[in-house]
Structures are given as structure tokens and as C-alpha cells.
Coordinates of C-alpha atoms and ligand atoms in Angstrom, one line a residue:
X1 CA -3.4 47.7 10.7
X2 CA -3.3 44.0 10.0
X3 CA 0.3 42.3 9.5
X4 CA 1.4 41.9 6.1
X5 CA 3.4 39.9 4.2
X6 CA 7.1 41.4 3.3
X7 CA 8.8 38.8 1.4
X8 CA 9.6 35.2 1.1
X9 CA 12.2 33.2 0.1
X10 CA 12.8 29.2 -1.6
X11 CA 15.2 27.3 -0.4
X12 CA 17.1 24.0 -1.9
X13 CA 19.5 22.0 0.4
X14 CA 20.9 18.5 0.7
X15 CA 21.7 17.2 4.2
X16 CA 21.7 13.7 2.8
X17 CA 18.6 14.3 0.4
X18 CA 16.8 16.8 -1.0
X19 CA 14.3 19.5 0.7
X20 CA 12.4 22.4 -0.9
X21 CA 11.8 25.0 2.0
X22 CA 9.4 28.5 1.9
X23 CA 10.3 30.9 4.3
X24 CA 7.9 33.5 4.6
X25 CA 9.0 36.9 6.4
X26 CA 6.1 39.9 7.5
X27 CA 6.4 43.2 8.2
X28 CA 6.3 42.3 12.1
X29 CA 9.2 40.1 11.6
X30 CA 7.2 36.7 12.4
X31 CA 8.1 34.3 9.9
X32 CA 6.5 31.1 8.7
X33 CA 8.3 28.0 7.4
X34 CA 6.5 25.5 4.2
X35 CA 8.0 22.6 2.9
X36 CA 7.6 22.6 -0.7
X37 CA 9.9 18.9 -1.4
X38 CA 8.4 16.6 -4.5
X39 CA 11.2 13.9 -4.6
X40 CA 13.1 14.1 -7.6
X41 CA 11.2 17.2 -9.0
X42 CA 12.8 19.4 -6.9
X43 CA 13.6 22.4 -8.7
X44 CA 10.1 22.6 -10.6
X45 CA 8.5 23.3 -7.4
X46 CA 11.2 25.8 -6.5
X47 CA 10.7 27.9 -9.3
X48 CA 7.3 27.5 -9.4
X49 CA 7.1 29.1 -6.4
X50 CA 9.9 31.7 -6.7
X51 CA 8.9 32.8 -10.3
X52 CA 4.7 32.6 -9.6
X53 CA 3.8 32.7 -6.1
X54 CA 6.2 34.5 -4.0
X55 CA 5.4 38.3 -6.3
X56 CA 1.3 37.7 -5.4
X57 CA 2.5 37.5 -2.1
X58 CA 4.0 40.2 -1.6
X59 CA 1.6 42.8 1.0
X60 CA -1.1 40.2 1.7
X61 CA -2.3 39.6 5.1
X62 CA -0.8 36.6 6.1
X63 CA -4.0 35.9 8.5
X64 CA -6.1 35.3 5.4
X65 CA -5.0 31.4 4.9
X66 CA -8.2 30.4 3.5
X67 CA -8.7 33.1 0.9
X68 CA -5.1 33.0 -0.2
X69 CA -5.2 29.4 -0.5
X70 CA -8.2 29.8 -3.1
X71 CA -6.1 32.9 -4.7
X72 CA -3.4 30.3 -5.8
X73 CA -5.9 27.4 -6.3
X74 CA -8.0 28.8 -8.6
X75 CA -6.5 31.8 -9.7
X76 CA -3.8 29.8 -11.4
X77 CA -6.6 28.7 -13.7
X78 CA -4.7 25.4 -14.2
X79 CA -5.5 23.4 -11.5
X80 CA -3.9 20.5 -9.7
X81 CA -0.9 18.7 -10.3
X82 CA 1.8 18.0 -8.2
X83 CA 3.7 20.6 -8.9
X84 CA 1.1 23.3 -8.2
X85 CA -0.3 21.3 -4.6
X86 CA 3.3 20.7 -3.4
X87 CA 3.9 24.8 -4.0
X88 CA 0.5 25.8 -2.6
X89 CA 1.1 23.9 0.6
X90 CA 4.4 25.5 1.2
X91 CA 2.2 28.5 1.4
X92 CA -0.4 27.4 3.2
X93 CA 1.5 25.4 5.5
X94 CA 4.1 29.0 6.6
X95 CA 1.3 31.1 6.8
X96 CA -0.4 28.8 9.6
X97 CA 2.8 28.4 10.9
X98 CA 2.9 32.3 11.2
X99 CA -0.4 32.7 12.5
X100 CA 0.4 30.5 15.7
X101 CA 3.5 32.2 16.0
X102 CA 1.0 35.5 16.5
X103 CA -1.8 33.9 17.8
X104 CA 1.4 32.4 20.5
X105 CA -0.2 28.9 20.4
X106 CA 0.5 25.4 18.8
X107 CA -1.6 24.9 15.3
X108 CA -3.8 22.2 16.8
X109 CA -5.2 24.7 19.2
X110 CA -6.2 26.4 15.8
X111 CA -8.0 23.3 14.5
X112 CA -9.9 22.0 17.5
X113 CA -7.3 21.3 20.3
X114 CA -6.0 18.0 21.3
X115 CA -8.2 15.0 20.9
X116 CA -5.7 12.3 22.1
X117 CA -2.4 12.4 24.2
X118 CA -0.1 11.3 21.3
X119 CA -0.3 10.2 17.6
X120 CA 0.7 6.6 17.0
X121 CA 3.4 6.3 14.6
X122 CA 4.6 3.1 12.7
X123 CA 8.1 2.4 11.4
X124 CA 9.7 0.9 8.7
X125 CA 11.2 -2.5 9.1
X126 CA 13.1 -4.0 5.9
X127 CA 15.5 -6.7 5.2
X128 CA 16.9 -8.7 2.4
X129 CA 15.5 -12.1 3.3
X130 CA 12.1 -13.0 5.8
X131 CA 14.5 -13.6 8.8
X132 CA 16.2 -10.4 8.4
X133 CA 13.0 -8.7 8.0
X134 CA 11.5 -10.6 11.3
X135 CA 14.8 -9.3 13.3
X136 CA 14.4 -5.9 12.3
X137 CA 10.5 -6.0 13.2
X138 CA 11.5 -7.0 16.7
X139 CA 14.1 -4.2 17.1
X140 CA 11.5 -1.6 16.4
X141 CA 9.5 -3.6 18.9
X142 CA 11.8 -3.7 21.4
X143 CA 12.5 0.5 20.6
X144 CA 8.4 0.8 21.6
X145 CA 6.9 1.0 18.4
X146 CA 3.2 -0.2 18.6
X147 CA 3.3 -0.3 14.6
X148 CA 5.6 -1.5 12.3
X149 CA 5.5 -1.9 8.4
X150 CA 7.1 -4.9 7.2
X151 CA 9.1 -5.1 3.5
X152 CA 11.2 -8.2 2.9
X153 CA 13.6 -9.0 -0.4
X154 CA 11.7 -11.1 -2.7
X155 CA 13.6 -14.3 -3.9
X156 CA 14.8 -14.5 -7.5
X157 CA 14.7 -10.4 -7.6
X158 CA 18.0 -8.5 -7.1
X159 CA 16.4 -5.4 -5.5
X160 CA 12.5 -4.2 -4.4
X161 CA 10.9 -1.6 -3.1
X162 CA 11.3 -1.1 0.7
X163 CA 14.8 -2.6 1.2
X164 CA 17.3 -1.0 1.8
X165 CA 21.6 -1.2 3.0
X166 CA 20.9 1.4 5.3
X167 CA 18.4 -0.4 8.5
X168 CA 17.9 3.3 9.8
X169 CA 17.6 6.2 7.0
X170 CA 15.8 4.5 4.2
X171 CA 16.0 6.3 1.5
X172 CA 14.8 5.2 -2.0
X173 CA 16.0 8.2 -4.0
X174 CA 19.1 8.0 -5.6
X175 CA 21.6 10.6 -6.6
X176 CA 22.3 10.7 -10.9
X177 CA 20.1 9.6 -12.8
X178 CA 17.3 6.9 -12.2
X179 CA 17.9 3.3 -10.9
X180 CA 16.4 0.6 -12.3
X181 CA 14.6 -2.1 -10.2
X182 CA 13.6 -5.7 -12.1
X183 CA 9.9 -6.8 -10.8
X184 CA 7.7 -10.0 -10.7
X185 CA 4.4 -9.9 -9.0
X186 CA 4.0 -13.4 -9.0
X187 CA 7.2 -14.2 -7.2
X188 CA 6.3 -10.9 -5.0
X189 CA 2.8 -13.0 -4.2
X190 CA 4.7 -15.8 -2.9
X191 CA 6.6 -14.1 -0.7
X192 CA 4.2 -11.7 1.4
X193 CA 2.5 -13.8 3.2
X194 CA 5.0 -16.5 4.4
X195 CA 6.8 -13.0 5.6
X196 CA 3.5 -12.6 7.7
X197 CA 2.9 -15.7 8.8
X198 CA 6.6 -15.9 10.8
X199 CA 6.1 -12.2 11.7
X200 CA 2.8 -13.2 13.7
X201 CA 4.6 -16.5 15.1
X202 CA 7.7 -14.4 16.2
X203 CA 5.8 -11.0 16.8
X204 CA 2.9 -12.0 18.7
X205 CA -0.8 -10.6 17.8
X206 CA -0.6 -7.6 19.8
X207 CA 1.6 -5.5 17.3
X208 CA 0.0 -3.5 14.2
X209 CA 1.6 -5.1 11.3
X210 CA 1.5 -2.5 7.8
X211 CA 3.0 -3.7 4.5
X212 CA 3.3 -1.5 1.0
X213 CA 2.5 -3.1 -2.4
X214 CA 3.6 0.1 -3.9
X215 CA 0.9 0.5 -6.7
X216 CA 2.6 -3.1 -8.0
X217 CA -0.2 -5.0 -8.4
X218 CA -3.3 -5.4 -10.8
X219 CA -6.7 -5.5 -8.8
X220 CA -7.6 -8.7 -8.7
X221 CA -4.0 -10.0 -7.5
X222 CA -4.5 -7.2 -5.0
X223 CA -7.5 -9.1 -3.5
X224 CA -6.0 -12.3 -3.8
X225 CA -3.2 -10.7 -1.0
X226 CA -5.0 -9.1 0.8
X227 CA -7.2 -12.4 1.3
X228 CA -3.9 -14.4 1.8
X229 CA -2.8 -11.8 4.5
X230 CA -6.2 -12.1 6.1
X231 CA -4.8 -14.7 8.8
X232 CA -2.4 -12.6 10.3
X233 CA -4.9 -9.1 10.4
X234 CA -2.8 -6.3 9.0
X235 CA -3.3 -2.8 10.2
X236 CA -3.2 -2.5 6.6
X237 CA -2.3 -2.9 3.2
X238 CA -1.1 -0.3 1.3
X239 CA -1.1 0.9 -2.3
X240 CA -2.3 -2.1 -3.6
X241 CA -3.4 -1.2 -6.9
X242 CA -2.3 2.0 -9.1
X243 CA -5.3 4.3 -8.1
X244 CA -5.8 6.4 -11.1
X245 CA -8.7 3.7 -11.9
X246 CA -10.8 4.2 -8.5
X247 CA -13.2 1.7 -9.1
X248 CA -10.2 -0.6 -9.6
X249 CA -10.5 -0.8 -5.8
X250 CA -14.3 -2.2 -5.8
X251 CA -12.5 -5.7 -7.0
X252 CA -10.0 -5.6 -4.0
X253 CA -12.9 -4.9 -1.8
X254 CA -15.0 -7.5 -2.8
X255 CA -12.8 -10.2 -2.1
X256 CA -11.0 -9.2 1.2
X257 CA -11.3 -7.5 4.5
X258 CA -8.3 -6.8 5.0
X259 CA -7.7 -2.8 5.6
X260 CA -6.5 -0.9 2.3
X261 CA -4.7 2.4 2.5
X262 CA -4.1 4.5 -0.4
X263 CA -3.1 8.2 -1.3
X264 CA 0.2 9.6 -0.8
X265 CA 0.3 10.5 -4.4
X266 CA -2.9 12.1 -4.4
X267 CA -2.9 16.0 -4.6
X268 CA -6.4 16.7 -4.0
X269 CA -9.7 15.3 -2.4
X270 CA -10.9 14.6 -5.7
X271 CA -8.0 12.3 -6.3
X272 CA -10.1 10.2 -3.9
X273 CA -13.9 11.2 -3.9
X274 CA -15.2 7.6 -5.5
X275 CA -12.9 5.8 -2.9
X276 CA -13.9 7.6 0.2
X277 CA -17.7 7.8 -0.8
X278 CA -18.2 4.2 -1.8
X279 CA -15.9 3.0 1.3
X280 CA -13.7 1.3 -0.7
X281 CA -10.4 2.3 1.4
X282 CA -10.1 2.7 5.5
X283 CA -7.3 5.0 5.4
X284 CA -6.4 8.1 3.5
X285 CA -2.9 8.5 3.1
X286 CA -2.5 12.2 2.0
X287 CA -0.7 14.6 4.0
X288 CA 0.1 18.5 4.4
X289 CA 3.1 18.6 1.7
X290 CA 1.4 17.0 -1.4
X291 CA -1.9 17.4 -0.5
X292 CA -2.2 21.2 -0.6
X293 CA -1.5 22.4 2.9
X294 CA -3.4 22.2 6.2
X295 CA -6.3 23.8 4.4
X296 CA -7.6 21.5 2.3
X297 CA -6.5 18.4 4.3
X298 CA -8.4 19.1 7.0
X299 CA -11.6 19.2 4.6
X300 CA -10.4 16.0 2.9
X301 CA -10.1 14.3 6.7
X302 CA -13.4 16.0 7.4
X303 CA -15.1 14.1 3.9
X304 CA -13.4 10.9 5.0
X305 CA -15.2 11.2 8.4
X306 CA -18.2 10.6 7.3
X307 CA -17.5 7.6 5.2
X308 CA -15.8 5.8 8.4
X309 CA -12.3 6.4 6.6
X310 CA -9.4 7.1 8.9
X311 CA -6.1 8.8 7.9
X312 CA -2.7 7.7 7.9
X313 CA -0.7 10.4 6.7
X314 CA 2.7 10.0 4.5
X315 CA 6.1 10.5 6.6
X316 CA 8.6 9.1 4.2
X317 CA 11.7 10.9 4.0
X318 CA 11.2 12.9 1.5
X319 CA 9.0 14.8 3.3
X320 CA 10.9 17.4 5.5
X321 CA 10.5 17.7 8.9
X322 CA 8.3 20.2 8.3
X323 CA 5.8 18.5 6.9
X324 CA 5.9 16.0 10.0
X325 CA 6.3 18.7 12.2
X326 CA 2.3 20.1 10.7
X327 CA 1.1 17.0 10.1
X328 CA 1.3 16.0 13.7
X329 CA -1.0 18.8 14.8
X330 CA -3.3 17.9 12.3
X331 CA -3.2 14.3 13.7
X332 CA -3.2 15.5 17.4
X333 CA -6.7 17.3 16.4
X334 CA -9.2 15.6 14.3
X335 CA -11.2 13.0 15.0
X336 CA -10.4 10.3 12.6
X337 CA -7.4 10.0 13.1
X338 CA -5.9 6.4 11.9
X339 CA -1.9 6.5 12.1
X340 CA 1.2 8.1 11.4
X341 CA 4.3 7.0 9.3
X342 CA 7.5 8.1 10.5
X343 CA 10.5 7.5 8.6
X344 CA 13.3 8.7 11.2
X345 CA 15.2 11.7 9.4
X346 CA 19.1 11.7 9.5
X347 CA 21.1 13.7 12.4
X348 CA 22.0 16.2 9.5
X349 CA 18.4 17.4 8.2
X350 CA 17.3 16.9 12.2
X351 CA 19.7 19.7 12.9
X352 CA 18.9 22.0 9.6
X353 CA 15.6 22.1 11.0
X354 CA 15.0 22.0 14.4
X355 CA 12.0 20.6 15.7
X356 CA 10.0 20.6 19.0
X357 CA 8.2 16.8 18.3
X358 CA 8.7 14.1 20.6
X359 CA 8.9 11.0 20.4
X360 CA 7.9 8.4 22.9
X361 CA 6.8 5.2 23.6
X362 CA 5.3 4.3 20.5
X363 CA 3.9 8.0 20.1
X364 CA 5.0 11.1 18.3
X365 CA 3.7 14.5 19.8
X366 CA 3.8 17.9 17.8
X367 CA 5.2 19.7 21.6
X368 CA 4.1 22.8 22.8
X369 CA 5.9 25.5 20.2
X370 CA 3.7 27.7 18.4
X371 CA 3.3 27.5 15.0
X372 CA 4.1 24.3 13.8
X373 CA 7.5 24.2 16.2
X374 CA 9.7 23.5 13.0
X375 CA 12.6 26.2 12.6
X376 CA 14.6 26.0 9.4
X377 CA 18.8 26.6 9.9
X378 CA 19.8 28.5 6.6
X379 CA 23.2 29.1 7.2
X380 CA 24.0 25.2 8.0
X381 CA 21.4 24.8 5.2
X382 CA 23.6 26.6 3.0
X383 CA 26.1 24.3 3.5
X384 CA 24.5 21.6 1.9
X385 CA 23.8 21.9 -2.1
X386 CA 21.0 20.6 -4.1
X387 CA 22.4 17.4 -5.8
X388 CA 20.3 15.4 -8.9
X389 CA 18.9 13.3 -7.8
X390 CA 15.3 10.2 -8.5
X391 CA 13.6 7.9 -7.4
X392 CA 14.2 4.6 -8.9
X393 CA 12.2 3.4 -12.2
X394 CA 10.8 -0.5 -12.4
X395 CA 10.8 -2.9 -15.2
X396 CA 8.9 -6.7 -15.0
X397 CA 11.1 -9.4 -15.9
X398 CA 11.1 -9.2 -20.1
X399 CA 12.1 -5.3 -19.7
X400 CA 8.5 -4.0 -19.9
X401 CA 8.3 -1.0 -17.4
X402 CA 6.1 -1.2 -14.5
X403 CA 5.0 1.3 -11.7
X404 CA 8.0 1.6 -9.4
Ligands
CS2_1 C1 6.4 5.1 0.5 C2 7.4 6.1 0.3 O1 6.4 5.8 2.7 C3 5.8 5.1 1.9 O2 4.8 4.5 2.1 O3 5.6 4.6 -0.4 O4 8.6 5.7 0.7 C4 7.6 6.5 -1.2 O5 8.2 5.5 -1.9 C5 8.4 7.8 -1.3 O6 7.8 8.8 -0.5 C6 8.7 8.2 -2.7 O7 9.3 9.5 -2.7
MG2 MG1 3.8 4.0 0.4

């Protein structure tokens, strides 16, 4: 008799932010853990799951991760969508994290084994000025980071995306109701690349250097950056253009080689089939949470393969450790793998969920657990209430609002 599924249960904490966690319970008392956190749409993605998914659940074999991922894909009729993506991937990502636990190995030995010893991470280095930016840099240098994304105040603007008071945690959510950030893409072109050009001088050229636009710019100021960065050879440039418009990206391209990244707002391969099949980008930047699940992100790597597109996979914070926790194996396994972002989580959600990666030198590894080798701690959890709480909105200078 094949195991089933007996019931599962949606979780909403706060250890300093937000997390939406699926806990998924079967008959033979294995349980899998999903992260199901869409930053300040928490509670849709809860109840999505709690008032939809978890009664189809209910007495399905928990084995079957490919047919129950199509069950909720296209059997919701609607497809897509945050909302639905972020719910199905909880799913998706507790049921693989059950079938290691059964199987008693680590999910990468599920999708191919081990294809490197670690998975390079980069960090996140912000300051209000260049020189505080260039100090922080070298800290994460000196902590043995071989990658670092750099974000730097911009002059003349009170507050941008990427700084923050806190060195450590950033965390761009905040709790009420929506901040508002003041923008000006032509004092933000000024700025990048004299940041760069005294990162390189300080820095040396041996470190990867990363820096987000965060969706800011139009195309062809895009291209102008990324040609202005050229000198000091980013690993890349991120989110450089909104990419609802996909051919938007064939201006960047034409005018720079430096690296674009894009996707950690996507939901779905589709989201990215023009950019990945006219080369447009060199890294994906989807990941397990908002992607759909391990599933359909390991077909999404697999498409990107074969267009010499690498990934880089979201880590921000508001993606729980278990999200990290899978995406790692996923990382540890396929071939194209690019990079990781890790945004270090706080003490407090570290010890709500437990977690068996590593980090070292530069390099995080997924450990030897099975499963996924994330553990969720309800009772602490439960000490810790959901709190309101956005992301910040963004207006240019004469009040017009802009992409944050
Ligand atoms: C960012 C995120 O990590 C990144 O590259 O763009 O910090 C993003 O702003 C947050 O995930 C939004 O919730
Ligand atoms: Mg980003």
C-alpha cells in the first residue's frame, strides 16, 4: 500500500518578518515542510492554500510529485499568478521534502547527485554614501565571500532600494502600511558607476561584483549602464528593465556585454521563454518559492541550458529558509548552475526553522539531511504573530509613481 497523505496544515509567523509555511503530515508520520511566503501578500497565499489545496490533498500519494503538481496547475483552470505559483510550490516543495525523508537521502541525490562541492553565494553589501558601500564590500570580503552585490545611497535622494540601517538583516519590508521611496534615474545613472569604479580600485579584480537596478530603468538607459559598468566587468546586472516587455531586453543587449540577470518575479517559464530563447539574459533568477516548486524549476534550468543561460536563484529574505534550504540542492545538482543570493536570515527565524546548510568559505552547501534538511519549530513559531506588513511603493521626483 503506498503512503498517503493525512493532512496538512498553513502556518503564519513573524520572527522579525513574515513567513507562510505548509506542513504536510502522511499516514506513516513523515512530514514535509513548503514555504508558501509572497512578501506583503501573505495571507492570500495562506488561504489559498488552506481553503483550495489542502481538501484535494487529502489521501493522495505523496510520491506522485509530478502528477499532483499538474493536478493543481491545471486543474485550477486559472493558471499562474503569484498567488497560485507561490501555493503550488509549498506543495511541491513538502512533498519532495517527504520523499527524501522516505527515500532517506538529500533531494539532490533525487535530481542528479552532486555536480560541484559547494554553491557560490553572493552577499549583499549597502551603504548610504560610495565609501560606506566600499567598506561594507570589503567586510564581506574579508568574511570569504567570493561575490558580493553592491547598492550605494544615491545623492540628492533621501532613501533607495538596497540600503538599509540595518548592515546585516536587510530587510525592505515594512510593517503598516506602505513606505514611500522618492526616485530619479538620472541622478541613479550618475552614481553606479563611480560606485564601481572605487569598488575595483579598493576591491581588486578578482571579486564578482553584482548590482540591482530593481526594474528602475527604461531599456535604453539600461544599456547605457550596463555599457558604463563595462570597465569594471560585473558578474552582473540585475533587473535592469521592467520585464513584462521581453523584447525590451533586445535594446539592452544590443548595446552592452555586460551580464543581465532577470526573474525573481517571474512565476513560470513562460514568464521568460522570449528571453532565454533569443539569449537575451545570462542568468535566470527564479527560484523554488515563486517559481512553482522544484518541479517546474528544474525544467526551466533545463530550457535555460540550452540557450547558455545560467541561474542565479533569489535568496532575499523574504524567502524562508526553506526555500534556501531546496534551492541549494537544486543548485548542488544541475549543470548550469550560475550563483546563489543569500541574504543571511536573523537568529530568530534561523531557530524557527532549523536548517542543516553550511556555510563556508565563500560557499553554501545544502548538508547531508534528507529531504530538504529544513525543520519548521511550531511551538516557537507560535510565538511569533503575523504582523501587516509591505514592501515599499516608489514615486519619481514630481510624485509620478514608478516601479519600486
Ligand atoms: C531583491 C529583493 O534580492 C533581491 O535581488 O530584489 O530584495 C526584493 O526586493 C525582495 O525580495 C522583495 O520582496
Ligand atoms: Mg533583485
Amino acid at each position: 500500500m503506498a503512503m498517503t497523505i493525512r493532512d496538512a496544515q498553513v502556518f503564519v509567523c513573524s520572527p522579525g518578518r513574515n513567513f507562510v509555511t505548509l506542513k504536510i503530515r502522511t499516514d506513516e508520520g513523515i512530514y514535509g515542510i513548503g514555504d508558501a511566503t509572497l512578501n506583503g501578500r501573505e495571507l492570500a497565499v495562506a488561504s489559498y492554500l488552506s481553503d483550495h489545496v489542502v481538501p484535494c490533498l487529502i489521501g493522495r500519494d505523496p510520491f506522485q510529485t509530478e502528477d499532483i503538481w499538474q493536478y493543481l496547475y491545471r486543474g485550477a483552470y486559472w493558471r499562474k499568478g503569484p498567488v497560485t505559483m507561490t501555493a503550488i510550490a509549498a506543495v511541491d516543495m513538502a512533498l519532495w521534502d517527504i520523499k527524501g525523508k522516505a527515500l532517506d537521502t538529500p533531494i539532490y541525490n533525487l535530481l542528479g547527485g552532486p555536480s560541484r562541492s559547494g554553491v557560490m553565494v553572493y552577499g549583499h553589501a549597502n551603504g548610504r554614501d560610495i565609501a560606506e558601500t566600499v567598506d561594507e564590500v570589503a567586510r564581506y570580503q574579508a568574511d570569504g565571500y567570493l561575490a558580493v552585490r553592491a547598492q550605494s545611497g544615491v545623492p540628492g535622494l533621501p532613501s533607495t532600494y538596497g540600503v538599509s540601517g540595518d548592515k546585516l538583516f536587510y530587510e525592505p519590508a515594512a510593517r503598516g502600511l506602505p513606505p514611500e521611496n522618492v526616485w530619479s534615474s538620472e541622478k541613479y545613472l550618475l552614481q553606479v558607476p563611480k560606485l564601481f569604479e572605487r569598488l575595483r580600485l579598493t576591491c581588486g579584480d578578482d571579486l564578482h561584483l553584482l548590482h540591482d537596478a530593481h526594474h528602475r530603468l527604461k531599456p535604453i538607459e539600461a544599456a547605457r549602464l550596463g555599457r558604463a559598468l563595462e570597465p569594471y566587468h560585473l558578474f552582473w546586472l540585475e533587473d535592469a528593465t521592467p520585464a513584462e516587455l521581453q523584447e525590451g531586453f533586445r535594446i539592452i543587449r544590443q548595446h552592452t556585454t555586460t551580464p543581465l540577470a532577470v526573474g525573481e518575479i517571474f512565476d513560470s517559464v513562460w514568464d521568460a521563454r522570449t528571453l532565454i530563447a533569443e539569449q537575451l539574459i545570462d542568468y535566470l533568477r527564479m527560484t523554488v518559492v515563486h517559481g512553482g516548486g522544484i518541479t517546474p524549476i528544474v525544467k526551466a534550468a533545463a530550457f535555460a541550458a540550452m540557450h547558455h543561460v545560467q541561474t542565479g536563484f533569489h535568496g532575499a529574505t523574504d524567502l524562508s529558509p526553506v526555500t534556501m534550504g531546496t534551492a541549494l540542492h537544486v543548485d548542488l545538482a544541475i549543470p548550469n548552475f550560475g550563483i546563489q543570493e543569500y541574504m543571511r536570515h536573523t537568529p530568530e527565524t534561523d531557530a524557527v526553522f532549523p536548517h542543516a546548510y553550511t556555510f563556508e568559505r565563500g560557499m553554501l552547501h545544502p548538508g547531508q539531511a534528507p529531504g530538504h534538511g529544513v525543520d519548521f519549530d511550531e511551538a516557537l513559531a507560535a510565538r511569533y504573530p503575523y504582523e501587516r506588513a509591505y514592501l515599499p511603493i516608489n514615486r519619481r521626483l514630481d510624485g509620478t509613481m514608478w516601479n519600486w
